[in-house]
PDB file of C-alpha atoms in Angstrom:
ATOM      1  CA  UNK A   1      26.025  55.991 -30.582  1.00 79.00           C
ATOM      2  CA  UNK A   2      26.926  55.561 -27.034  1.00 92.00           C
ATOM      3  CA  UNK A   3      24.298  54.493 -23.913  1.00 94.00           C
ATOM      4  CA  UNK A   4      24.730  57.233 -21.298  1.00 96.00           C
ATOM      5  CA  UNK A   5      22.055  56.297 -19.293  1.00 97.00           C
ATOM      6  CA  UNK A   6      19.257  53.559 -18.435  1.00 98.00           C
ATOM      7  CA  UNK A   7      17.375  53.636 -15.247  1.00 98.00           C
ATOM      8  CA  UNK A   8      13.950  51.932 -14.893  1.00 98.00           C
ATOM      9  CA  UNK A   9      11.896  52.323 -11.415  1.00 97.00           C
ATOM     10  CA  UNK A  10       8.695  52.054  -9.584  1.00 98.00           C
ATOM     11  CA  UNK A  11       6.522  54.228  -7.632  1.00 98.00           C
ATOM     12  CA  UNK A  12       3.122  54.047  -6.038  1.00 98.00           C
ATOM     13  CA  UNK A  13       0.338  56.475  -5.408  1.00 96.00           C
ATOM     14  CA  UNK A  14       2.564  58.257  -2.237  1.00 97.00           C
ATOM     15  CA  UNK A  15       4.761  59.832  -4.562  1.00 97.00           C
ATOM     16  CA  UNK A  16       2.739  61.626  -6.296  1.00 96.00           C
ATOM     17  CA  UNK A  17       3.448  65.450  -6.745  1.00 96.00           C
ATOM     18  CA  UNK A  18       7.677  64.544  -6.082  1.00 98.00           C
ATOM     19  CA  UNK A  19      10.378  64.721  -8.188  1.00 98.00           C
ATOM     20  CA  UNK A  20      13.121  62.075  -9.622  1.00 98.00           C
ATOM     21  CA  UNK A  21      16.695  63.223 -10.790  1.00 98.00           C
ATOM     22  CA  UNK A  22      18.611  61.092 -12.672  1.00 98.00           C
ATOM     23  CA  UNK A  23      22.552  62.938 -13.209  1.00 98.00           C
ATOM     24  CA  UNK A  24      24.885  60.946 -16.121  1.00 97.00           C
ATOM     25  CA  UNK A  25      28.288  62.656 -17.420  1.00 96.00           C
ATOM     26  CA  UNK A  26      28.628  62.896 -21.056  1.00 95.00           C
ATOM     27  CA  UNK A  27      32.988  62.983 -21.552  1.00 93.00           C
ATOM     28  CA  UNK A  28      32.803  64.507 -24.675  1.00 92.00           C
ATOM     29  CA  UNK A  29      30.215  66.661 -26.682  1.00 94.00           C
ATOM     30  CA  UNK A  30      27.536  65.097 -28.721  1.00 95.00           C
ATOM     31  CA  UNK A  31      25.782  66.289 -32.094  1.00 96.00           C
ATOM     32  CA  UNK A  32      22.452  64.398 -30.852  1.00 97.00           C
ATOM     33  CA  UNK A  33      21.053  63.193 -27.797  1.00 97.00           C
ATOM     34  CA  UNK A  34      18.476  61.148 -27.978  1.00 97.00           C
ATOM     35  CA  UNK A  35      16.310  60.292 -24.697  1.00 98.00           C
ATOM     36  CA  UNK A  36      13.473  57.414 -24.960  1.00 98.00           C
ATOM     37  CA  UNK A  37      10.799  58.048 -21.915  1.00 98.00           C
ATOM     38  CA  UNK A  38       8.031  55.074 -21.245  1.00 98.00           C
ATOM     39  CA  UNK A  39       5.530  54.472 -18.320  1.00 98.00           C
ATOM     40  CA  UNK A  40       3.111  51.921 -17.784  1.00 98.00           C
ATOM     41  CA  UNK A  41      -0.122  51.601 -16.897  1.00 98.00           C
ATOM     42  CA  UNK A  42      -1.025  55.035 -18.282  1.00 97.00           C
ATOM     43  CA  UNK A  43      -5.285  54.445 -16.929  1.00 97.00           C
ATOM     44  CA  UNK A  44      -6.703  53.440 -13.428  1.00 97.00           C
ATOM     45  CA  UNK A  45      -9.063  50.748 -14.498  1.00 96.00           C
ATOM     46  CA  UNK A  46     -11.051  49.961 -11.330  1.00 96.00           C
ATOM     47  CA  UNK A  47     -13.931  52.070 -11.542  1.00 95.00           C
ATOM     48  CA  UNK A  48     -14.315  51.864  -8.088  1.00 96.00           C
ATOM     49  CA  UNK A  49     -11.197  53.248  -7.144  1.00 95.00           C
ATOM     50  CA  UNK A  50     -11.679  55.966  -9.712  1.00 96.00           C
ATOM     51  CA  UNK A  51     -14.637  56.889  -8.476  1.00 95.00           C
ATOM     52  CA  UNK A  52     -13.392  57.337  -4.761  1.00 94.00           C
ATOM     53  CA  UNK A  53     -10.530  59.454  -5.324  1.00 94.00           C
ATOM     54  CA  UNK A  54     -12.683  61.811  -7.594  1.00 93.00           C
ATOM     55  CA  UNK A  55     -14.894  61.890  -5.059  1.00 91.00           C
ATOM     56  CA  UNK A  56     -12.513  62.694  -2.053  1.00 91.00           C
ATOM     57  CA  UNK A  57     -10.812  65.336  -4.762  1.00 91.00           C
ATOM     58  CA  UNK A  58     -14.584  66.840  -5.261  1.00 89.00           C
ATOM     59  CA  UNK A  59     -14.657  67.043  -1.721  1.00 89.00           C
ATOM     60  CA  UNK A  60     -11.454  68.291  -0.915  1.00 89.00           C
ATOM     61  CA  UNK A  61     -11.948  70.946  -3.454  1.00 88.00           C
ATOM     62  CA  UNK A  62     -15.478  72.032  -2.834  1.00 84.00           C
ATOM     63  CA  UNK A  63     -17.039  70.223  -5.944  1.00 80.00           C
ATOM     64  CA  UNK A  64     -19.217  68.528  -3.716  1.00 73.00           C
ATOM     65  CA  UNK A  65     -21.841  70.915  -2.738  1.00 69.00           C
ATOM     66  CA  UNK A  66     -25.668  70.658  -2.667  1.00 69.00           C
ATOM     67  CA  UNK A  67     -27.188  70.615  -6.451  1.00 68.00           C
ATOM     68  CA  UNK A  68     -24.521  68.399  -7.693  1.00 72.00           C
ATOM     69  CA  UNK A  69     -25.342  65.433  -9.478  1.00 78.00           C
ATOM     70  CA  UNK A  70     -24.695  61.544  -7.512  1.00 80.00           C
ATOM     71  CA  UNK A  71     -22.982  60.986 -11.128  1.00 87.00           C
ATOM     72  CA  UNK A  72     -20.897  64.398 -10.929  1.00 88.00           C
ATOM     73  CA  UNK A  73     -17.336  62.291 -10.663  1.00 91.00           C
ATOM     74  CA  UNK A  74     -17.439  60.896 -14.079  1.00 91.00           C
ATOM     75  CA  UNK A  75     -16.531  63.900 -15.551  1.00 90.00           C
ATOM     76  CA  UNK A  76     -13.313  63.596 -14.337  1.00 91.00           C
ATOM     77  CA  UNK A  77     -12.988  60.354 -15.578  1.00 93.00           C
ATOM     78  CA  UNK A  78     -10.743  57.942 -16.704  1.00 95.00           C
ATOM     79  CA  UNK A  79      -8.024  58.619 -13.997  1.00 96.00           C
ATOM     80  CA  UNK A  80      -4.741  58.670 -15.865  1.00 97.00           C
ATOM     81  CA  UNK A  81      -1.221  58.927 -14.449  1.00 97.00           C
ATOM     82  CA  UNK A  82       1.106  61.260 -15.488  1.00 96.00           C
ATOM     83  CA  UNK A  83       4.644  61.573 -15.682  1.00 97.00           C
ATOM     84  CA  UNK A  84       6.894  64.075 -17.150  1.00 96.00           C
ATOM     85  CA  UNK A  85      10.660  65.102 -17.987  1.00 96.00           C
ATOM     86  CA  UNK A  86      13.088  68.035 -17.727  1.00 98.00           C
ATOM     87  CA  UNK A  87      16.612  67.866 -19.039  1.00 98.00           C
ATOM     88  CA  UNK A  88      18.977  70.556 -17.823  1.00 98.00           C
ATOM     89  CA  UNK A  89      22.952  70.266 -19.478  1.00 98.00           C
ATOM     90  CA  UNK A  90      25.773  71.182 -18.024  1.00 97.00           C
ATOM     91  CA  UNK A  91      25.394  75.102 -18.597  1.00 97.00           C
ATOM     92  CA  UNK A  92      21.550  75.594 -18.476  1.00 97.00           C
ATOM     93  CA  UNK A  93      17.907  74.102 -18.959  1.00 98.00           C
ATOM     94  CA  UNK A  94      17.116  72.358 -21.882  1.00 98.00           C
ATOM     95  CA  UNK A  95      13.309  72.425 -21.574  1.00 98.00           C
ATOM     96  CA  UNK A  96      10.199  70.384 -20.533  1.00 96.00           C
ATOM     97  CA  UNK A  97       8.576  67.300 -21.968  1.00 94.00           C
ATOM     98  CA  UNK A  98       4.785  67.680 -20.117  1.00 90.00           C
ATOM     99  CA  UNK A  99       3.486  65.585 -22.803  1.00 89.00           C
ATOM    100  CA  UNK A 100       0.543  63.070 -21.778  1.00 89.00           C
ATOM    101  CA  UNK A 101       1.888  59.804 -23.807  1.00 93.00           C
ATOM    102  CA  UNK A 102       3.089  56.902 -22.612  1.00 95.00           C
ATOM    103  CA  UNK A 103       5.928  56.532 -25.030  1.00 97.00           C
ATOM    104  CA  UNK A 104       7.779  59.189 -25.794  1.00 97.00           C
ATOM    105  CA  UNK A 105      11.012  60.363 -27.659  1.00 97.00           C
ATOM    106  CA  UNK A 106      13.113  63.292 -27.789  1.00 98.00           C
ATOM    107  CA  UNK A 107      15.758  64.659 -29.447  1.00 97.00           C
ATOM    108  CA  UNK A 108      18.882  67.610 -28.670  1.00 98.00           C
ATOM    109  CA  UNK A 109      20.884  68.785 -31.161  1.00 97.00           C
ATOM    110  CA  UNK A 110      22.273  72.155 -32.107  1.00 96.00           C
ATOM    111  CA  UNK A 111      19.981  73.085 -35.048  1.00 96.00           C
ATOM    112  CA  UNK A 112      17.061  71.403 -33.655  1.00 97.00           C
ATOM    113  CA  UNK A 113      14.930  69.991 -31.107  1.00 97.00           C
ATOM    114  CA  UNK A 114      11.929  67.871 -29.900  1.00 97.00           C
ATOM    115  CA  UNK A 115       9.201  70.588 -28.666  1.00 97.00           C
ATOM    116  CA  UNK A 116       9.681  72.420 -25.380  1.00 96.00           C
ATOM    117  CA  UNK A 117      13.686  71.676 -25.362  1.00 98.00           C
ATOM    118  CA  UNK A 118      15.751  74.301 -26.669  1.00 97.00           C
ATOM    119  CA  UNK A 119      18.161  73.142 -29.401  1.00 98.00           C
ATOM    120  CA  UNK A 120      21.892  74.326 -29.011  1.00 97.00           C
ATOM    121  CA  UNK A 121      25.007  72.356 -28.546  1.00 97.00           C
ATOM    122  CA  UNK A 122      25.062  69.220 -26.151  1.00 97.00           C
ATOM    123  CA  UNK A 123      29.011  69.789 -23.765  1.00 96.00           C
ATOM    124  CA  UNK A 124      30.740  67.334 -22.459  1.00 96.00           C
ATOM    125  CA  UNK A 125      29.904  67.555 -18.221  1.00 97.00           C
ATOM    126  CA  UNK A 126      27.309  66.019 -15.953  1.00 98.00           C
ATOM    127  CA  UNK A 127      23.357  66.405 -17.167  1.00 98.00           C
ATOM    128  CA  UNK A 128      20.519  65.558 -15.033  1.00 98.00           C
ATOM    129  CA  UNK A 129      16.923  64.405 -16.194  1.00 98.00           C
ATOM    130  CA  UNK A 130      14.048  64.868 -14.135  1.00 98.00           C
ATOM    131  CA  UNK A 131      10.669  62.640 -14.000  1.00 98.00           C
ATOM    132  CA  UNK A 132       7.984  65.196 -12.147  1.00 97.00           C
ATOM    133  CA  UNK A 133       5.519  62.594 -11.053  1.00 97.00           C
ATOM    134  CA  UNK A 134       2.584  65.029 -11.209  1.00 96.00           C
ATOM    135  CA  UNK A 135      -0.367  62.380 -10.759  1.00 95.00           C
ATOM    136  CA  UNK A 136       0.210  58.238  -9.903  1.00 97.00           C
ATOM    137  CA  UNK A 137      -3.528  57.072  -9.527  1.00 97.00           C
ATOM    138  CA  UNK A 138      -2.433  53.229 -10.160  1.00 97.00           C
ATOM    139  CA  UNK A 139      -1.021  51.079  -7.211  1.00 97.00           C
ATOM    140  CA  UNK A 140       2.312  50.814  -8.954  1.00 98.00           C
ATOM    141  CA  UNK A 141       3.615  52.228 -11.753  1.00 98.00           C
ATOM    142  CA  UNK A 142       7.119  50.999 -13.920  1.00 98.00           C
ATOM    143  CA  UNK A 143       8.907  53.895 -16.128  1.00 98.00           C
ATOM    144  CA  UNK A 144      12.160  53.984 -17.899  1.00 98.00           C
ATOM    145  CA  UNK A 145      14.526  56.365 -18.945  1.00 98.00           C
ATOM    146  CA  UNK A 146      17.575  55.354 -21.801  1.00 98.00           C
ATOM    147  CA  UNK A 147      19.409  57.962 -22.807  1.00 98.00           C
ATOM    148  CA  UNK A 148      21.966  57.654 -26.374  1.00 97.00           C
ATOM    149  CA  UNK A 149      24.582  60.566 -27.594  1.00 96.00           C
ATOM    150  CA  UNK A 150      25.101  60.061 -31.316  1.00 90.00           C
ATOM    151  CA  UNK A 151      27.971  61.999 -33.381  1.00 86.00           C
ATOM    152  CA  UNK A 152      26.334  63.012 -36.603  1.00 64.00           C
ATOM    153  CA  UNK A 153      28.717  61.344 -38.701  1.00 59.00           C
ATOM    154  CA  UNK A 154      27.820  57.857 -37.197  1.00 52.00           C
ATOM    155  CA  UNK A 155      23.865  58.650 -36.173  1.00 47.00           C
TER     156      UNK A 155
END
């Protein structure tokens, strides 16, 4: 098992709705790889905060009108960030993790994969991940990204 990647990073509530690549090369083809996503804080505790950017999104949106109830924004609550991957190989796109959880892993291999990648073989070249950073409702949030190629005969 070799480390092809490890990245960790922080972002704040102005990049939400952007995009992170991350490119590694991989110098010869692996069986498995093997990609361990984590983000932290996953809820936006402060009710008060919560509550104001539901209600600037109500407003923005047109959820604010006459006959809604004072109470309407706790429907959309807790606010949660979310995160997500894409993997594309050398030769094509792998798939999507838009999974919720703050832990994740995934798995590539040529018989099989973790759902929404497409299994098939893993070639040697440069591979990128992306992180689509679809909502950050936290001041800061801290991710990481570690990224293993395994041979099958030494998993």
């Amino acid at each position: 098992m070799s480390k092809l990647l490890y990245v960790e990073g922080t972002v704040d509530r102005s990049c939400t709705q952007s995009h992170i690549t991350y490119s590694f090369h991989i110098s010869q083809s692996a069986d498995i790889i093997r990609i361990q996503f984590s983000y932290t804080p996953k809820l936006l505790e402060d009710q008060e905060q919560a509550r104001s950017m539901i209600e600037a999104s109500m407003s923005r949106y047109g959820y604010d009108e006459p006959g809604h109830a004072e109470d309407a924004w706790k429907k959309y609550a807790p606010l949660q960030n979310l995160l997500t991957l894409s993997v594309d190989d050398p030769v094509r796109h792998r798939g999507n993790a838009h999974r919720p959880e703050m832990q994740q892993e995934h798995r590539l291999g040529p018989s099989a994969a973790s759902p929404g990648f497409v299994a098939g073989d893993n070639p040697a070249g440069m591979w990128r991940i992306t992180v689509s950073l679809h909502a950050i409702v936290t001041e800061k949030l801290a991710y990481s990204i570690q990224v293993w190629g395994e041979d099958a005969a030494h998993g």
